[in-house]
PDB file of C-alpha atoms in Angstrom:
ATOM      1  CA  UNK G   1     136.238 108.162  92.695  1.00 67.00           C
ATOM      2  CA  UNK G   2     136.447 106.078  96.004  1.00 87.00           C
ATOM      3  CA  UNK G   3     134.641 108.746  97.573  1.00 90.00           C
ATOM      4  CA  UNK G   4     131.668 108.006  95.534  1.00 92.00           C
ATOM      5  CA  UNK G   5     131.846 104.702  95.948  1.00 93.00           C
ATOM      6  CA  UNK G   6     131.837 104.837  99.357  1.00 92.00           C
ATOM      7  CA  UNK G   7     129.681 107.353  99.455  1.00 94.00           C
ATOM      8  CA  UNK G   8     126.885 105.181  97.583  1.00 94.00           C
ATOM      9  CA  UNK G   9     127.485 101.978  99.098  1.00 94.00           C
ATOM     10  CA  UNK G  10     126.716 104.021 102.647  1.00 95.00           C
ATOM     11  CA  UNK G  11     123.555 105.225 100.616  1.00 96.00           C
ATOM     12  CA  UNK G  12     122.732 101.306  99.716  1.00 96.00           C
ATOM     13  CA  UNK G  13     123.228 100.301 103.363  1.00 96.00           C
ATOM     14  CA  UNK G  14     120.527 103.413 104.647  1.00 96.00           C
ATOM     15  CA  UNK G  15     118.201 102.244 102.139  1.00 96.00           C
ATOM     16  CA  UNK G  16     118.836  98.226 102.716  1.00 96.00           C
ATOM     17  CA  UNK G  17     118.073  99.171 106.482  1.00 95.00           C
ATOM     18  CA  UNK G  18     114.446 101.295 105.636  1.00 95.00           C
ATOM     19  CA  UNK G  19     113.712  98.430 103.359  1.00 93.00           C
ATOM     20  CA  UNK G  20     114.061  95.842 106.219  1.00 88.00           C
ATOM     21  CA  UNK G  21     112.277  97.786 108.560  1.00 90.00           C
ATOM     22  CA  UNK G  22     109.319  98.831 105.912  1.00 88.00           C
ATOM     23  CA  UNK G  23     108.797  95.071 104.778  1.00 82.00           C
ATOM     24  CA  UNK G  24     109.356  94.114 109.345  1.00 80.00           C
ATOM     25  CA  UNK G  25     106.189  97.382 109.692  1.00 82.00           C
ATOM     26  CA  UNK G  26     104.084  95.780 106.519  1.00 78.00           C
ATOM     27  CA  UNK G  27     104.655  91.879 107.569  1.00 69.00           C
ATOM     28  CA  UNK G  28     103.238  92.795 111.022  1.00 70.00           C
ATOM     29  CA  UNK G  29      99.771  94.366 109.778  1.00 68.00           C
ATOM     30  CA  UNK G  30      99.595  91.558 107.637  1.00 69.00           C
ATOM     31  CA  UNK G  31     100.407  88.857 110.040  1.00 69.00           C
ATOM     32  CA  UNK G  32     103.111  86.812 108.068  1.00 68.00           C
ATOM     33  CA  UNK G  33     106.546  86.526 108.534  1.00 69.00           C
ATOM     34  CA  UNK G  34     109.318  84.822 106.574  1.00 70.00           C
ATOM     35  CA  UNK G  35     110.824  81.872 107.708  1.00 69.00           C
ATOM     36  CA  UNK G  36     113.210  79.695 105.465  1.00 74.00           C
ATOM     37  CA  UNK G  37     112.537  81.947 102.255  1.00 72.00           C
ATOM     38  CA  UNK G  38     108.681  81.064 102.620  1.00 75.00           C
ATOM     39  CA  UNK G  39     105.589  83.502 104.122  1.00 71.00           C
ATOM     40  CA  UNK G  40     104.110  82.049 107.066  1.00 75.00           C
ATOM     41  CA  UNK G  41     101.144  83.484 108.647  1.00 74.00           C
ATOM     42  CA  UNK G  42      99.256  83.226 111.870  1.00 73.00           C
ATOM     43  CA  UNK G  43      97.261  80.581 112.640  1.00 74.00           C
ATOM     44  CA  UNK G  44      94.251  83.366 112.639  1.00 75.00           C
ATOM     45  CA  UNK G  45      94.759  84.215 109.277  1.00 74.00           C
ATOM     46  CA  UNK G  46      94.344  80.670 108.251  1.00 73.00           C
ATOM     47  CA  UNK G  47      91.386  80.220 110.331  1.00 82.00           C
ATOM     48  CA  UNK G  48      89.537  82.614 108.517  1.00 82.00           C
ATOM     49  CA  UNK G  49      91.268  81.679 105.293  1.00 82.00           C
ATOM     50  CA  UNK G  50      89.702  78.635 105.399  1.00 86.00           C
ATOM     51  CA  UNK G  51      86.159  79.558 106.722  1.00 85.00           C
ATOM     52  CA  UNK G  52      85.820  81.529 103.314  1.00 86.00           C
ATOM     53  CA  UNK G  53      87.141  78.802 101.290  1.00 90.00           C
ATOM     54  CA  UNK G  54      84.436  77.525  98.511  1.00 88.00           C
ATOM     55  CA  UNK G  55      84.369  73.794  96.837  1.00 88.00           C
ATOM     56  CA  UNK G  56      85.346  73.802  93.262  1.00 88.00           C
ATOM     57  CA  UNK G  57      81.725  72.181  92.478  1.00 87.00           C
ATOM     58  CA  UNK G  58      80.242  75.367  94.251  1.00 86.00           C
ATOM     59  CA  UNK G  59      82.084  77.913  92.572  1.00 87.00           C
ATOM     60  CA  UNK G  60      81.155  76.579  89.248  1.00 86.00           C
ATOM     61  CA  UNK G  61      77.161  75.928  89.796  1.00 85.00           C
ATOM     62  CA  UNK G  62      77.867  80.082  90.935  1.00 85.00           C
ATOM     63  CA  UNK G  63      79.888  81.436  88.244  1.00 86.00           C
ATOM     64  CA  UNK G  64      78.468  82.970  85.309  1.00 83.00           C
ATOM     65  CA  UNK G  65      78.110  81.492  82.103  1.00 79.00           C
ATOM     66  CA  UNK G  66      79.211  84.533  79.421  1.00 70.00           C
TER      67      UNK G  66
END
């Protein structure tokens, strides 16, 4: 029975460590990262975030009335 345990917490830690390295690969093409629990992102990706923001007056006078 140890065996197995061991056996799957080893299993646990390989998969913990392709996890981290997965979400490190994904966070990169995305340009965020993590810091304090919370996604930050580059200061590009909140440039252009902001260039394609619309006012709340001009979204409504767009959106359609069903």
């Amino acid at each position: 029975m140890d065996g197995r345990i061991a056996a799957l917490i080893e299993k646990i830690q390989e998969l913990e460590s392709e996890l981290e390295a997965e979400l490190a690969k994904r966070s990169a093409d995305l340009r965020f990262g993590l810091e304090k629990g919370k996604a930050t992102f580059e200061e590009e990706v909140l440039r252009r975030h902001r260039e394609m923001r619309i006012d709340l007056s001009t979204y409504i006078l767009k959106a359609r009335c069903w």
